[in-house]
Amino acid sequence: MNKIVLATGNPGKLREFALLLSRFGFEALPQADLGIGEAEEPHETFVENALAKARHAARLSGLPALADDSGICALALGGAPGVFSARYAGEPKSDARNNRKLLDNLRDQTDRRAYYYCALVLVRSPDDPTPLIAEATWRGRIVDTPAGDGGFGYDPHFWLPEHGCTAAQMAADAKNRVSHRGQAIEILAAKLAAHPDLVP
């Protein structure tokens, strides 16, 4: 089984990626288990931040690395929180405070449309000149009243009209099939299947 370092310290993402990657024969190793700390995310786009995190983990581990940068974008707020989703309410990171700030900023807005976005990057080496990149979105709307105790981040407030529930109310396997990360991993898997020479 091929080993890939997961360049994240987010417990929710680690669970989701481990489930998703196991279907494709990859053993996912959390970077923390290898003594690797989180990389800085100084960029203004999801793709650039994901690439920086993947290169950081590959450089320190000597293994291929997979990283994502994802967040929620509210249309009425010009795409905010965007790349600042994890730290929207400042440090230390707090899902509860982030959700409160998002709801406060949307209080006078009638347009509650939003989407989760994921940029997923796999590098075979720290200086890989052709990283594999997969991007996906998951559209819904922000609701004031949270529902569900699954998921993480903004999931309890992310309503999915076609499913009649929030992301936090979905079973993990169902969420992994339709979420932004679930879609991105399928896109990445398709790229690997089409180009077996690029498999780490």
Short mmCIF file of C-alpha atoms in Angstrom, two decimals:
data_model
loop_
_atom_site.label_atom_id
_atom_site.label_comp_id
_atom_site.label_asym_id
_atom_site.label_seq_id
_atom_site.Cartn_x
_atom_site.Cartn_y
_atom_site.Cartn_z
CA MET A 1 0.00 0.00 0.00
CA ASN A 2 1.40 3.38 -1.02
CA LYS A 3 2.05 5.77 1.83
CA ILE A 4 1.03 9.42 1.60
CA VAL A 5 1.49 12.09 4.23
CA LEU A 6 -1.64 14.08 5.02
CA ALA A 7 -0.56 17.68 5.42
CA THR A 8 -3.17 18.72 7.94
CA GLY A 9 -3.66 18.75 11.67
CA ASN A 10 -7.44 19.11 11.42
CA PRO A 11 -9.00 16.00 13.05
CA GLY A 12 -12.11 16.22 10.90
CA LYS A 13 -10.13 16.37 7.67
CA LEU A 14 -7.88 13.52 8.81
CA ARG A 15 -10.91 11.29 9.34
CA GLU A 16 -12.45 12.21 6.00
CA PHE A 17 -9.23 11.81 3.99
CA ALA A 18 -8.34 8.49 5.65
CA LEU A 19 -11.75 7.08 4.70
CA LEU A 20 -11.57 8.44 1.18
CA LEU A 21 -7.98 7.40 0.46
CA SER A 22 -8.37 3.87 1.81
CA ARG A 23 -10.72 3.13 -1.09
CA PHE A 24 -7.87 3.78 -3.51
CA GLY A 25 -5.20 1.73 -1.78
CA PHE A 26 -3.35 4.55 -0.05
CA GLU A 27 -2.20 4.49 3.56
CA ALA A 28 -2.66 7.99 4.96
CA LEU A 29 -0.11 9.12 7.54
CA PRO A 30 -0.99 12.27 9.51
CA GLN A 31 1.94 14.66 9.40
CA ALA A 32 1.82 15.08 13.18
CA ASP A 33 2.64 11.37 13.57
CA LEU A 34 5.89 12.12 11.75
CA GLY A 35 6.69 15.15 13.90
CA ILE A 36 5.78 17.62 11.17
CA GLY A 37 4.12 20.86 12.21
CA GLU A 38 1.63 22.84 10.18
CA ALA A 39 2.91 24.98 7.34
CA GLU A 40 2.21 28.66 7.04
CA GLU A 41 -0.67 29.62 4.75
CA PRO A 42 0.21 33.14 3.59
CA HIS A 43 -1.48 33.06 0.20
CA GLU A 44 -4.74 34.55 -1.01
CA THR A 45 -5.92 31.52 -2.96
CA PHE A 46 -6.83 28.02 -1.87
CA VAL A 47 -4.63 26.38 -4.50
CA GLU A 48 -1.49 28.25 -3.47
CA ASN A 49 -2.02 27.43 0.21
CA ALA A 50 -2.66 23.75 -0.52
CA LEU A 51 0.50 23.56 -2.62
CA ALA A 52 2.57 25.21 0.11
CA LYS A 53 1.29 22.72 2.69
CA ALA A 54 1.91 19.71 0.45
CA ARG A 55 5.48 20.78 -0.40
CA HIS A 56 6.21 21.43 3.29
CA ALA A 57 5.07 17.94 4.33
CA ALA A 58 6.88 16.23 1.45
CA ARG A 59 10.10 18.08 2.18
CA LEU A 60 10.12 17.09 5.86
CA SER A 61 8.91 13.50 5.41
CA GLY A 62 10.59 12.38 2.20
CA LEU A 63 7.23 10.95 1.12
CA PRO A 64 4.52 12.02 -1.30
CA ALA A 65 2.13 14.43 0.36
CA LEU A 66 -1.50 15.35 0.01
CA ALA A 67 -2.85 18.67 1.19
CA ASP A 68 -6.04 20.56 0.83
CA ASP A 69 -7.08 24.08 1.46
CA SER A 70 -10.77 24.49 1.81
CA GLY A 71 -13.30 26.84 3.24
CA ILE A 72 -16.72 28.30 2.95
CA CYS A 73 -17.59 31.25 0.74
CA ALA A 74 -20.74 33.32 1.28
CA LEU A 75 -21.91 35.10 -1.87
CA ALA A 76 -23.35 38.08 0.03
CA LEU A 77 -19.94 38.64 1.67
CA GLY A 78 -17.96 38.64 -1.55
CA GLY A 79 -16.66 35.12 -0.95
CA ALA A 80 -15.71 35.56 2.71
CA PRO A 81 -14.61 33.86 4.88
CA GLY A 82 -12.83 32.11 2.01
CA VAL A 83 -9.20 31.23 2.72
CA PHE A 84 -9.63 32.64 6.22
CA SER A 85 -12.42 30.18 7.12
CA ALA A 86 -10.45 28.30 9.79
CA ARG A 87 -9.39 31.49 11.56
CA TYR A 88 -12.28 33.76 10.64
CA ALA A 89 -12.80 34.85 14.25
CA GLY A 90 -9.08 34.98 15.05
CA GLU A 91 -6.84 32.84 17.21
CA PRO A 92 -7.14 30.39 18.74
CA LYS A 93 -9.13 28.60 16.06
CA SER A 94 -12.71 27.99 17.14
CA ASP A 95 -15.57 26.56 15.09
CA ALA A 96 -18.11 28.09 17.48
CA ARG A 97 -16.66 31.61 17.25
CA ASN A 98 -16.22 31.33 13.48
CA ASN A 99 -19.86 30.39 13.06
CA ARG A 100 -21.01 33.23 15.28
CA LYS A 101 -19.00 35.75 13.27
CA LEU A 102 -20.37 34.41 9.98
CA LEU A 103 -23.94 34.64 11.24
CA ASP A 104 -23.33 38.14 12.60
CA ASN A 105 -21.99 39.27 9.23
CA LEU A 106 -24.98 37.76 7.43
CA ARG A 107 -27.59 39.08 9.85
CA ASP A 108 -28.89 41.79 7.50
CA GLN A 109 -28.40 39.78 4.31
CA THR A 110 -31.25 38.08 2.49
CA ASP A 111 -28.92 36.17 0.19
CA ARG A 112 -27.71 33.20 2.22
CA ARG A 113 -26.22 31.24 -0.67
CA ALA A 114 -22.79 29.81 0.04
CA TYR A 115 -20.47 27.11 -1.14
CA TYR A 116 -17.69 25.04 0.30
CA TYR A 117 -14.60 24.99 -1.91
CA CYS A 118 -11.73 22.51 -1.86
CA ALA A 119 -8.38 22.63 -3.60
CA LEU A 120 -6.62 19.29 -3.24
CA VAL A 121 -2.94 18.97 -4.18
CA LEU A 122 -0.77 15.87 -4.36
CA VAL A 123 2.99 16.19 -4.80
CA ARG A 124 5.29 13.24 -5.37
CA SER A 125 8.30 15.16 -4.06
CA PRO A 126 8.96 18.59 -2.50
CA ASP A 127 9.96 20.07 -5.85
CA ASP A 128 7.43 18.20 -7.99
CA PRO A 129 7.05 20.43 -11.09
CA THR A 130 3.70 18.89 -12.05
CA PRO A 131 1.59 18.56 -8.90
CA LEU A 132 -1.80 16.94 -9.31
CA ILE A 133 -4.53 19.43 -8.51
CA ALA A 134 -8.23 18.78 -8.07
CA GLU A 135 -10.82 21.44 -7.26
CA ALA A 136 -14.49 21.11 -6.35
CA THR A 137 -17.37 23.07 -4.85
CA TRP A 138 -20.38 22.06 -2.75
CA ARG A 139 -23.28 24.50 -2.86
CA GLY A 140 -25.83 25.22 -0.18
CA ARG A 141 -27.00 28.05 2.04
CA ILE A 142 -26.28 29.36 5.52
CA VAL A 143 -29.02 28.91 8.13
CA ASP A 144 -29.17 30.60 11.54
CA THR A 145 -30.17 27.54 13.56
CA PRO A 146 -27.52 24.81 13.72
CA ALA A 147 -28.55 21.20 13.22
CA GLY A 148 -26.65 17.94 13.52
CA ASP A 149 -23.63 16.84 15.49
CA GLY A 150 -21.57 15.31 12.69
CA GLY A 151 -18.99 17.04 10.53
CA PHE A 152 -17.04 20.05 11.69
CA GLY A 153 -16.43 23.69 10.86
CA TYR A 154 -19.49 25.38 9.42
CA ASP A 155 -21.34 22.08 8.75
CA PRO A 156 -24.15 22.61 11.31
CA HIS A 157 -25.14 25.84 9.54
CA PHE A 158 -24.64 24.62 5.95
CA TRP A 159 -28.07 23.66 4.62
CA LEU A 160 -28.36 21.42 1.59
CA PRO A 161 -31.78 21.89 -0.05
CA GLU A 162 -31.47 18.79 -2.24
CA HIS A 163 -30.86 16.62 0.84
CA GLY A 164 -33.19 18.42 3.23
CA CYS A 165 -30.58 18.61 5.97
CA THR A 166 -27.36 20.30 7.03
CA ALA A 167 -23.93 18.87 6.28
CA ALA A 168 -23.65 18.02 9.99
CA GLN A 169 -26.75 15.82 9.76
CA MET A 170 -25.40 13.62 6.97
CA ALA A 171 -23.88 10.21 7.58
CA ALA A 172 -20.12 10.24 7.01
CA ASP A 173 -20.22 7.93 3.98
CA ALA A 174 -23.01 9.94 2.35
CA LYS A 175 -21.19 13.19 2.99
CA ASN A 176 -17.95 11.82 1.54
CA ARG A 177 -19.72 11.05 -1.72
CA VAL A 178 -21.07 14.55 -2.30
CA SER A 179 -18.92 16.99 -0.32
CA HIS A 180 -16.36 19.34 -1.82
CA ARG A 181 -13.56 17.11 -0.52
CA GLY A 182 -15.34 13.96 -1.66
CA GLN A 183 -15.71 15.38 -5.15
CA ALA A 184 -12.10 16.57 -5.21
CA ILE A 185 -10.72 13.18 -4.19
CA GLU A 186 -12.75 11.51 -6.95
CA ILE A 187 -11.35 13.99 -9.47
CA LEU A 188 -7.85 13.28 -8.19
CA ALA A 189 -8.44 9.53 -8.37
CA ALA A 190 -9.61 9.87 -11.97
CA LYS A 191 -6.43 11.76 -12.83
CA LEU A 192 -4.30 9.06 -11.22
CA ALA A 193 -6.20 6.33 -13.08
CA ALA A 194 -5.72 8.14 -16.37
CA HIS A 195 -1.99 8.65 -15.73
CA PRO A 196 -0.67 5.63 -13.76
CA ASP A 197 2.87 6.90 -14.33
CA LEU A 198 2.01 9.76 -11.98
CA VAL A 199 1.00 7.52 -9.06
CA PRO A 200 3.42 8.07 -6.18
#
